[in-house]
């Protein structure tokens, strides 16, 4: 295993004098892998399916009731679903420009933050790494899977049964991702195809409802006064946009595997896949919600919780066999939400040298997959499923997993402007795709709204979960700052050393940055030996 020392100060001076440096020298943090140890198995179809597989998850079957209960009116409810794809498109513009600057890196946001904020050294990467690890779970979809599975087979719902079923589906999904990238992509493609067809079936059923072809007697009743009961309370608006944000969050999933895309222009491929995904899902989600509105009385809609889909099918089909179709579709939706992309994010964090046992988490042995990150995500998911009360878990997990990421999303927007200026100053060509500033402003405004508005007290009867998810999210970010200060600033100051990076070559073309201690030249031989000791 070859190790190359990199002194940050001398590297920065070299970069400033050499605008046309090799990509390895130009980049901060994790080194570029010129031979991708994960291979290049991702096609345009795979990119589309990765995005749709995450977007067409449990969200559309679980969050509409909570949204309507928060905003109070059909008009505001539909407005939230109309604005969500606009915010997603603004985020896509941000990612596309940043990806065009670093086309050989997977991991998306972790890479963009690493490059945009090199000072204070390691602060932003450490904060993102700690947050990513602490919130590395996929419990929300597993919980919805368990609820609908029990509904499908008429199993009496208990917290114990929900927990067992949730753990079972997580174990199955993680096993597929851990064993084979090619087969995990095939599974994603298969399940996502079923999910798209299922969503089309829901839309077709809604059309039948609105045309008066079903047992629903007055399908247009809820549309008569669409703005009645509207709540403009900031907390209610934040709840609506947080939930629609969750429903659309998978639009950028393929950016997490950018370095594995099999294309001459991987950024264009991933961008086009995201555009198609956002457009298709925006239409399907809007029409699905119109179907819900036509079939379900408003007050029942608001009280439906996470089972709006089941209520829709029971209202339309009664107790017939067709009422069981929806639980089957939701089960497939949750099964198809395999976390291929997020495992790459954790691997990039490891390649920055910011996780203990970085070689393990950056390695692709023995199956050519990111086994370490997959295992970490699995353990985090299991812990959360076991630790939180089953009745309250879904909404709390959804909001908690989204809230800290809003700060990083806002920082990513500012990172676009920072990197533009820095690259221009050093003579480096701008990214091939430039995001319009108006879309950057829209993305930044949406992040700000979702960060601030949840702190406004909700109106009676419109609350989702308490603002404690905001408190926990802020506490996690503060813990990141404390961890950074102790590990990167305080302990090196007491120990009389500074931290430098080394590039470590792994088998199969993998590379990572290793953080080691560097003592002043007048130190003893023993201390010089300690220089080679890793921080983690």
Coordinates of C-alpha atoms in Angstrom, one line a residue:
X1 CA 0.0 0.0 0.0
X2 CA 1.7 3.2 -1.2
X3 CA 1.5 6.3 0.9
X4 CA 2.3 9.8 -0.4
X5 CA 2.6 12.8 2.0
X6 CA 0.7 16.0 1.2
X7 CA 1.5 19.2 3.1
X8 CA -1.6 21.4 2.7
X9 CA 0.2 24.7 2.8
X10 CA 2.7 23.8 0.1
X11 CA -0.1 22.2 -2.0
X12 CA -2.2 25.4 -1.8
X13 CA 0.8 27.5 -2.9
X14 CA 1.4 25.2 -5.8
X15 CA -2.2 25.3 -6.9
X16 CA -2.2 29.1 -6.8
X17 CA 0.8 29.2 -9.1
X18 CA -0.4 26.5 -11.4
X19 CA -3.9 27.0 -12.6
X20 CA -3.6 24.1 -15.1
X21 CA -2.5 21.6 -12.5
X22 CA -3.4 17.9 -12.7
X23 CA -6.8 17.1 -11.3
X24 CA -5.3 15.3 -8.3
X25 CA -3.3 18.3 -7.3
X26 CA -6.2 20.7 -7.9
X27 CA -8.7 18.9 -5.7
X28 CA -8.8 19.2 -1.9
X29 CA -9.8 16.4 0.4
X30 CA -10.3 12.9 -1.0
X31 CA -8.0 12.2 -4.1
X32 CA -9.6 11.4 -7.4
X33 CA -9.7 7.7 -8.3
X34 CA -8.5 7.4 -11.9
X35 CA -9.5 3.8 -12.0
X36 CA -12.9 3.5 -10.3
X37 CA -12.8 0.4 -8.1
X38 CA -16.6 0.3 -8.2
X39 CA -16.6 0.0 -12.0
X40 CA -18.9 1.8 -14.4
X41 CA -22.2 -0.1 -14.4
X42 CA -24.6 2.9 -14.3
X43 CA -26.4 3.7 -17.6
X44 CA -28.9 6.5 -18.4
X45 CA -31.7 4.0 -17.6
X46 CA -30.0 3.2 -14.3
X47 CA -29.8 6.9 -13.5
X48 CA -33.5 7.4 -14.2
X49 CA -34.4 4.3 -12.2
X50 CA -32.2 5.3 -9.2
X51 CA -33.9 8.6 -9.1
X52 CA -37.4 7.3 -9.6
X53 CA -36.8 4.4 -7.2
X54 CA -36.2 6.8 -4.3
X55 CA -38.8 9.4 -5.3
X56 CA -41.6 6.9 -5.8
X57 CA -41.2 5.5 -2.4
X58 CA -43.6 5.7 0.5
X59 CA -43.9 9.5 0.4
X60 CA -46.9 9.9 -1.9
X61 CA -48.8 7.2 0.1
X62 CA -48.0 8.6 3.5
X63 CA -47.5 12.4 3.7
X64 CA -50.5 13.9 1.9
X65 CA -52.8 13.5 4.9
X66 CA -50.3 15.2 7.2
X67 CA -49.9 18.1 4.6
X68 CA -53.6 18.7 4.3
X69 CA -54.0 18.6 8.1
X70 CA -51.3 21.3 8.4
X71 CA -52.3 23.8 5.7
X72 CA -56.1 23.2 6.1
X73 CA -57.3 23.8 2.5
X74 CA -57.3 21.9 -0.8
X75 CA -55.9 25.0 -2.5
X76 CA -52.8 25.3 -0.4
X77 CA -52.4 21.6 -0.4
X78 CA -52.2 21.5 -4.2
X79 CA -50.0 24.6 -4.3
X80 CA -47.4 22.8 -2.1
X81 CA -47.3 20.0 -4.6
X82 CA -47.0 22.4 -7.5
X83 CA -44.0 24.3 -5.9
X84 CA -42.1 21.2 -4.8
X85 CA -40.8 20.3 -8.3
X86 CA -39.8 23.9 -8.9
X87 CA -37.6 23.7 -5.8
X88 CA -36.3 20.3 -7.0
X89 CA -35.4 21.8 -10.4
X90 CA -33.5 24.7 -8.6
X91 CA -31.5 22.1 -6.7
X92 CA -30.8 20.2 -9.9
X93 CA -29.3 23.3 -11.4
X94 CA -27.0 23.7 -8.4
X95 CA -25.9 20.0 -8.6
X96 CA -25.4 20.1 -12.3
X97 CA -23.0 23.1 -12.2
X98 CA -21.0 21.6 -9.3
X99 CA -20.9 18.2 -10.9
X100 CA -19.5 19.7 -14.1
X101 CA -16.6 21.1 -12.0
X102 CA -15.8 17.7 -10.5
X103 CA -17.1 15.1 -13.0
X104 CA -14.9 12.3 -11.7
X105 CA -16.2 12.3 -8.1
X106 CA -19.2 10.4 -6.7
X107 CA -20.9 11.4 -3.5
X108 CA -22.5 14.7 -4.7
X109 CA -22.9 17.1 -1.8
X110 CA -20.1 15.7 0.3
X111 CA -17.7 16.5 -2.6
X112 CA -19.1 20.0 -3.3
X113 CA -18.9 21.1 0.3
X114 CA -15.4 19.7 0.6
X115 CA -14.2 21.7 -2.4
X116 CA -16.1 24.9 -1.6
X117 CA -15.0 25.2 2.1
X118 CA -11.4 24.3 2.6
X119 CA -11.1 26.8 5.5
X120 CA -11.3 26.3 8.4
X121 CA -9.5 23.1 7.6
X122 CA -11.8 20.1 7.9
X123 CA -14.7 22.0 9.6
X124 CA -17.3 21.5 6.9
X125 CA -16.2 18.0 5.9
X126 CA -16.1 16.9 9.6
X127 CA -19.6 18.4 10.2
X128 CA -21.0 16.8 7.1
X129 CA -19.3 13.5 8.0
X130 CA -20.6 13.3 11.6
X131 CA -24.1 14.3 10.5
X132 CA -24.1 11.8 7.7
X133 CA -23.1 9.0 10.0
X134 CA -25.5 9.9 12.8
X135 CA -28.4 10.3 10.4
X136 CA -27.4 7.3 8.3
X137 CA -30.7 5.4 8.4
X138 CA -33.5 4.4 6.1
X139 CA -36.1 3.7 8.8
X140 CA -38.9 5.8 7.5
X141 CA -39.6 3.6 4.4
X142 CA -39.2 0.5 6.4
X143 CA -41.8 1.6 8.9
X144 CA -44.3 2.4 6.1
X145 CA -43.6 -1.0 4.6
X146 CA -44.4 -2.6 7.9
X147 CA -47.7 -0.7 8.3
X148 CA -48.9 -1.5 4.8
X149 CA -47.7 -5.1 5.0
X150 CA -49.9 -5.6 8.1
X151 CA -52.8 -3.9 6.3
X152 CA -52.4 -6.2 3.3
X153 CA -52.5 -9.5 5.3
X154 CA -54.9 -8.3 8.0
X155 CA -52.3 -8.7 10.7
X156 CA -53.2 -6.9 13.9
X157 CA -50.9 -4.0 14.2
X158 CA -48.6 -3.9 17.2
X159 CA -45.3 -2.1 17.9
X160 CA -43.5 -5.4 18.1
X161 CA -44.8 -6.7 14.7
X162 CA -44.0 -3.3 13.1
X163 CA -40.5 -3.4 14.3
X164 CA -39.9 -7.0 13.2
X165 CA -41.2 -6.4 9.7
X166 CA -39.3 -3.1 9.4
X167 CA -36.0 -4.9 10.3
X168 CA -36.7 -7.7 7.9
X169 CA -37.2 -5.5 4.9
X170 CA -34.1 -3.4 5.7
X171 CA -32.0 -6.6 6.0
X172 CA -33.2 -7.8 2.7
X173 CA -32.5 -4.6 0.9
X174 CA -29.1 -4.1 2.4
X175 CA -28.0 -7.6 1.5
X176 CA -28.7 -7.0 -2.2
X177 CA -26.7 -3.8 -2.2
X178 CA -23.8 -5.3 -0.3
X179 CA -23.4 -8.3 -2.5
X180 CA -23.5 -6.9 -6.1
X181 CA -23.8 -3.4 -7.6
X182 CA -24.9 -4.9 -11.0
X183 CA -27.7 -6.9 -9.3
X184 CA -28.7 -4.1 -7.0
X185 CA -29.2 -1.9 -10.1
X186 CA -31.2 -4.6 -11.7
X187 CA -33.4 -4.9 -8.7
X188 CA -33.9 -1.2 -8.6
X189 CA -34.8 -1.2 -12.3
X190 CA -37.4 -4.0 -11.8
X191 CA -39.0 -2.6 -8.7
X192 CA -39.0 0.9 -10.0
X193 CA -40.8 -0.2 -13.2
X194 CA -43.5 -1.8 -11.0
X195 CA -43.7 1.4 -9.0
X196 CA -44.2 3.6 -12.1
X197 CA -47.0 1.3 -13.3
X198 CA -48.5 1.3 -9.9
X199 CA -48.6 5.1 -9.8
X200 CA -50.1 5.2 -13.2
X201 CA -52.8 2.8 -12.0
X202 CA -53.6 5.1 -9.1
X203 CA -53.9 8.1 -11.5
X204 CA -56.2 6.0 -13.8
X205 CA -58.3 5.1 -10.8
X206 CA -58.5 8.8 -9.9
X207 CA -59.7 9.7 -13.5
X208 CA -62.4 7.0 -13.2
X209 CA -63.5 8.6 -9.8
X210 CA -63.7 12.1 -11.3
X211 CA -65.7 10.9 -14.3
X212 CA -68.2 9.3 -12.0
X213 CA -67.4 5.7 -13.0
X214 CA -66.9 4.4 -9.4
X215 CA -69.0 4.2 -6.2
X216 CA -67.9 7.7 -5.1
X217 CA -71.1 9.8 -5.4
X218 CA -69.8 13.4 -5.4
X219 CA -66.1 13.4 -6.5
X220 CA -66.0 17.2 -7.0
X221 CA -67.3 18.1 -3.6
X222 CA -63.8 18.9 -2.2
X223 CA -63.1 21.2 -5.1
X224 CA -66.1 23.5 -4.5
X225 CA -64.4 25.9 -2.1
X226 CA -60.6 25.0 -2.4
X227 CA -59.3 27.8 -0.1
X228 CA -61.7 27.2 2.8
X229 CA -59.8 26.5 6.1
X230 CA -56.5 27.8 4.8
X231 CA -53.7 28.2 7.4
X232 CA -50.9 30.6 6.6
X233 CA -49.2 29.8 9.8
X234 CA -45.4 29.5 9.2
X235 CA -45.2 26.1 11.0
X236 CA -48.0 24.7 8.8
X237 CA -46.3 25.9 5.6
X238 CA -43.0 24.5 6.7
X239 CA -44.6 21.1 7.5
X240 CA -46.2 21.1 4.0
X241 CA -42.9 21.9 2.2
X242 CA -40.9 19.6 4.5
X243 CA -43.1 16.7 3.5
X244 CA -43.2 17.4 -0.2
X245 CA -39.4 17.9 0.0
X246 CA -39.2 14.3 1.4
X247 CA -41.4 13.1 -1.5
X248 CA -39.1 14.6 -4.1
X249 CA -35.8 14.1 -2.4
X250 CA -34.6 11.3 -4.7
X251 CA -34.2 13.5 -7.8
X252 CA -30.4 13.8 -7.2
X253 CA -29.7 10.2 -6.3
X254 CA -27.8 9.5 -9.5
X255 CA -25.3 12.3 -8.7
X256 CA -24.1 10.1 -5.9
X257 CA -22.8 7.5 -8.4
X258 CA -21.5 10.1 -11.0
X259 CA -18.1 8.4 -11.2
X260 CA -19.7 5.1 -12.1
X261 CA -21.8 6.4 -15.0
X262 CA -21.0 4.7 -18.3
X263 CA -21.1 7.7 -20.7
X264 CA -18.8 10.0 -22.5
X265 CA -20.6 12.9 -20.8
X266 CA -21.6 11.6 -17.4
X267 CA -22.8 15.0 -16.0
X268 CA -25.1 15.5 -19.0
X269 CA -26.4 12.0 -18.6
X270 CA -27.2 12.4 -14.9
X271 CA -28.7 15.9 -15.5
X272 CA -31.0 14.6 -18.2
X273 CA -32.0 11.6 -16.0
X274 CA -32.9 14.0 -13.2
X275 CA -34.9 16.3 -15.5
X276 CA -37.0 13.4 -16.7
X277 CA -37.4 12.1 -13.2
X278 CA -38.6 15.4 -11.8
X279 CA -41.0 16.0 -14.7
X280 CA -42.6 12.5 -14.6
X281 CA -42.9 12.4 -10.8
X282 CA -44.4 16.0 -10.6
X283 CA -47.2 14.9 -13.0
X284 CA -47.8 11.6 -11.3
X285 CA -47.8 13.1 -7.8
X286 CA -50.1 16.0 -8.7
X287 CA -52.7 13.7 -10.4
X288 CA -52.4 11.2 -7.5
X289 CA -53.3 13.9 -5.0
X290 CA -56.2 15.0 -7.2
X291 CA -57.4 11.4 -7.1
X292 CA -57.2 11.4 -3.3
X293 CA -59.2 14.7 -3.2
X294 CA -61.9 13.3 -5.4
X295 CA -62.4 10.1 -3.5
X296 CA -61.9 11.0 0.2
X297 CA -64.0 13.5 2.3
X298 CA -61.8 16.4 3.5
X299 CA -62.0 15.6 7.2
X300 CA -61.2 11.9 6.7
X301 CA -58.3 13.0 4.4
X302 CA -56.9 15.2 7.2
X303 CA -57.2 12.4 9.8
X304 CA -55.6 9.7 7.6
X305 CA -52.1 10.0 8.9
X306 CA -49.7 7.7 7.0
X307 CA -52.4 5.5 5.6
X308 CA -54.0 7.9 3.0
X309 CA -53.4 5.4 0.2
X310 CA -55.2 2.6 2.0
X311 CA -58.1 4.9 2.7
X312 CA -58.3 5.9 -1.0
X313 CA -58.5 2.3 -2.2
X314 CA -61.0 1.3 0.5
X315 CA -63.2 4.2 -0.4
X316 CA -63.1 3.4 -4.1
X317 CA -63.2 -0.4 -4.1
X318 CA -64.7 -1.2 -0.7
X319 CA -63.9 -4.6 0.7
X320 CA -63.3 -6.2 -2.6
X321 CA -60.1 -7.8 -3.7
X322 CA -59.1 -4.6 -5.5
X323 CA -58.7 -2.8 -2.2
X324 CA -55.7 -5.0 -1.6
X325 CA -53.8 -3.7 -4.6
X326 CA -52.7 -0.5 -2.9
X327 CA -50.9 -2.2 0.0
X328 CA -49.1 -4.4 -2.5
X329 CA -48.0 -1.3 -4.4
X330 CA -46.7 0.4 -1.3
X331 CA -44.8 -2.8 -0.3
X332 CA -43.1 -2.8 -3.7
X333 CA -42.4 1.0 -3.3
X334 CA -40.6 0.5 -0.1
X335 CA -38.7 -2.6 -1.3
X336 CA -37.5 -0.8 -4.4
X337 CA -36.1 2.1 -2.4
X338 CA -32.7 0.4 -2.2
X339 CA -30.0 2.8 -0.9
X340 CA -27.3 2.4 -3.6
X341 CA -26.5 6.1 -3.8
X342 CA -26.2 7.0 -0.1
X343 CA -23.6 4.2 0.4
X344 CA -21.4 6.1 -2.0
X345 CA -21.8 9.3 0.1
X346 CA -20.5 7.5 3.2
X347 CA -17.6 6.0 1.1
X348 CA -16.6 9.5 0.0
X349 CA -16.6 10.6 3.7
X350 CA -14.3 7.7 4.5
X351 CA -12.0 8.7 1.5
X352 CA -11.6 12.1 3.1
X353 CA -10.0 10.3 6.1
X354 CA -12.8 11.4 8.4
X355 CA -14.0 8.0 9.6
X356 CA -12.3 5.5 11.9
X357 CA -11.0 2.6 9.9
X358 CA -11.2 4.6 6.7
X359 CA -9.6 1.7 4.7
X360 CA -12.5 -0.6 5.6
X361 CA -15.2 2.0 4.6
X362 CA -13.4 3.0 1.4
X363 CA -12.6 -0.6 0.4
X364 CA -14.7 -2.4 -2.2
X365 CA -13.6 -5.9 -1.1
X366 CA -14.7 -8.6 -1.4
X367 CA -17.7 -8.1 -3.8
X368 CA -16.6 -4.9 -5.6
X369 CA -19.3 -3.0 -3.5
X370 CA -19.0 -0.4 -0.7
X371 CA -19.6 -3.1 1.9
X372 CA -18.5 -1.0 4.9
X373 CA -20.8 2.0 4.2
X374 CA -23.7 -0.4 3.6
X375 CA -23.1 -2.1 6.9
X376 CA -22.9 1.3 8.7
X377 CA -26.2 2.4 7.2
X378 CA -27.8 -0.9 8.2
X379 CA -26.6 -0.6 11.8
X380 CA -27.9 3.0 12.0
X381 CA -31.3 2.0 10.6
X382 CA -31.6 -0.9 13.0
X383 CA -30.7 1.3 16.0
X384 CA -33.3 3.9 15.0
X385 CA -36.1 1.4 14.4
X386 CA -35.4 -0.2 17.8
X387 CA -34.9 3.0 19.8
X388 CA -37.9 5.2 18.7
X389 CA -41.5 4.5 19.7
X390 CA -43.3 2.8 16.8
X391 CA -46.3 5.1 16.9
X392 CA -44.4 8.4 16.5
X393 CA -41.4 7.2 14.6
X394 CA -42.3 8.0 11.0
X395 CA -42.9 11.8 11.1
X396 CA -40.1 12.4 13.6
X397 CA -37.6 10.4 11.5
X398 CA -38.7 12.1 8.3
X399 CA -38.3 15.6 9.7
X400 CA -35.1 14.9 11.7
X401 CA -33.3 13.3 8.7
X402 CA -34.3 16.4 6.5
X403 CA -33.6 19.3 8.9
X404 CA -29.8 19.3 9.3
X405 CA -29.4 18.7 5.6
X406 CA -31.1 22.0 4.9
X407 CA -28.1 23.8 6.3
X408 CA -25.7 21.9 4.1
X409 CA -28.0 22.5 1.1
X410 CA -27.9 26.2 1.7
X411 CA -24.1 26.1 2.1
X412 CA -23.9 24.2 -1.2
X413 CA -25.7 27.1 -3.0
X414 CA -23.2 29.6 -1.6
X415 CA -20.5 27.1 -2.6
X416 CA -21.5 27.6 -6.3
X417 CA -20.7 31.4 -6.1
X418 CA -17.5 30.7 -4.0
X419 CA -16.2 28.1 -6.5
X420 CA -17.0 30.3 -9.5
X421 CA -15.0 33.2 -8.0
X422 CA -12.1 31.0 -6.9
X423 CA -11.8 29.2 -10.2
X424 CA -11.9 32.5 -12.1
X425 CA -9.1 33.9 -9.9
X426 CA -6.9 31.0 -10.5
X427 CA -7.5 30.7 -14.2
X428 CA -9.4 27.4 -14.0
X429 CA -12.2 27.0 -16.6
X430 CA -15.7 27.3 -15.2
X431 CA -18.0 24.3 -15.1
X432 CA -19.5 23.3 -18.4
X433 CA -23.1 23.9 -17.1
X434 CA -23.8 27.1 -15.3
X435 CA -26.9 27.5 -13.1
X436 CA -28.9 30.7 -13.5
X437 CA -28.6 32.9 -10.4
X438 CA -32.4 33.0 -10.1
X439 CA -32.5 29.3 -9.6
X440 CA -29.8 29.5 -7.0
X441 CA -31.8 32.2 -5.2
X442 CA -34.9 30.0 -5.3
X443 CA -33.1 27.0 -3.8
X444 CA -31.6 29.2 -1.1
X445 CA -35.0 30.8 -0.3
X446 CA -36.6 27.3 0.1
X447 CA -33.8 26.2 2.4
X448 CA -34.2 29.3 4.5
X449 CA -37.9 28.9 4.8
X450 CA -37.7 25.3 5.9
X451 CA -35.0 26.2 8.5
X452 CA -36.8 29.1 10.1
X453 CA -40.6 28.5 9.8
X454 CA -40.7 25.2 11.9
X455 CA -39.9 27.3 15.0
X456 CA -43.1 29.2 14.7
X457 CA -45.7 27.7 17.1
X458 CA -48.4 25.7 15.2
X459 CA -52.1 26.5 15.4
X460 CA -54.3 24.1 17.4
X461 CA -55.2 21.0 15.5
X462 CA -52.6 21.6 12.7
X463 CA -49.5 20.2 14.4
X464 CA -47.5 17.4 12.9
X465 CA -44.8 16.6 15.3
X466 CA -43.3 18.9 17.9
X467 CA -40.4 21.2 17.0
X468 CA -38.1 18.9 18.9
X469 CA -36.8 17.5 15.6
X470 CA -35.4 21.0 15.0
X471 CA -33.8 21.0 18.4
X472 CA -32.3 17.6 17.9
X473 CA -31.1 18.6 14.4
X474 CA -29.5 21.8 15.7
X475 CA -27.9 19.8 18.6
X476 CA -26.4 17.4 16.1
X477 CA -24.8 20.3 14.2
X478 CA -23.5 21.9 17.4
X479 CA -22.0 18.5 18.4
X480 CA -20.3 18.5 15.0
X481 CA -18.7 21.9 15.9
X482 CA -17.6 20.7 19.3
X483 CA -16.2 17.5 17.9
X484 CA -14.3 19.5 15.3
X485 CA -12.8 21.9 17.8
X486 CA -11.7 19.1 20.2
X487 CA -10.3 16.8 17.5
X488 CA -8.8 19.2 15.0
X489 CA -7.9 22.3 17.1
X490 CA -7.6 21.6 20.9
X491 CA -5.9 18.2 21.0
X492 CA -3.3 19.1 18.3
X493 CA -2.6 22.4 20.1
X494 CA -2.0 20.5 23.4
X495 CA 0.0 17.8 21.7
X496 CA 2.2 20.2 19.8
X497 CA 1.5 18.8 16.3
X498 CA -0.5 19.7 13.3
X499 CA -2.6 17.5 11.0
X500 CA -1.5 16.7 7.5
X501 CA -3.0 14.5 4.8
X502 CA -1.4 11.6 3.1
X503 CA -2.7 9.9 0.0
X504 CA -3.1 6.1 0.5
X505 CA -3.4 3.7 -2.5
X506 CA -5.8 0.8 -2.0
X507 CA -6.2 -2.4 -4.0
X508 CA -8.3 -2.1 -7.1
X509 CA -7.6 1.6 -7.8
X510 CA -9.2 2.9 -4.6
X511 CA -7.6 5.9 -3.0
X512 CA -8.1 7.8 0.3
X513 CA -6.7 10.7 2.3
X514 CA -5.2 9.6 5.6
X515 CA -4.9 12.2 8.4
X516 CA -1.6 12.0 10.4
X517 CA 0.2 14.0 13.0
X518 CA 3.1 16.2 12.0
X519 CA 5.5 17.5 14.7
X520 CA 8.0 20.4 14.4
X521 CA 11.4 19.4 13.1
X522 CA 13.1 19.7 16.6
X523 CA 11.0 16.9 18.1
X524 CA 12.5 13.7 19.4
X525 CA 12.8 10.5 17.4
X526 CA 9.9 9.0 19.4
X527 CA 7.7 11.9 18.5
X528 CA 8.8 11.6 14.9
X529 CA 7.7 8.0 14.9
X530 CA 4.3 9.1 16.3
X531 CA 3.9 11.3 13.3
X532 CA 2.9 8.2 11.4
X533 CA 0.2 7.4 13.8
X534 CA -3.3 7.9 12.4
X535 CA -5.8 10.2 14.1
X536 CA -8.6 7.6 13.5

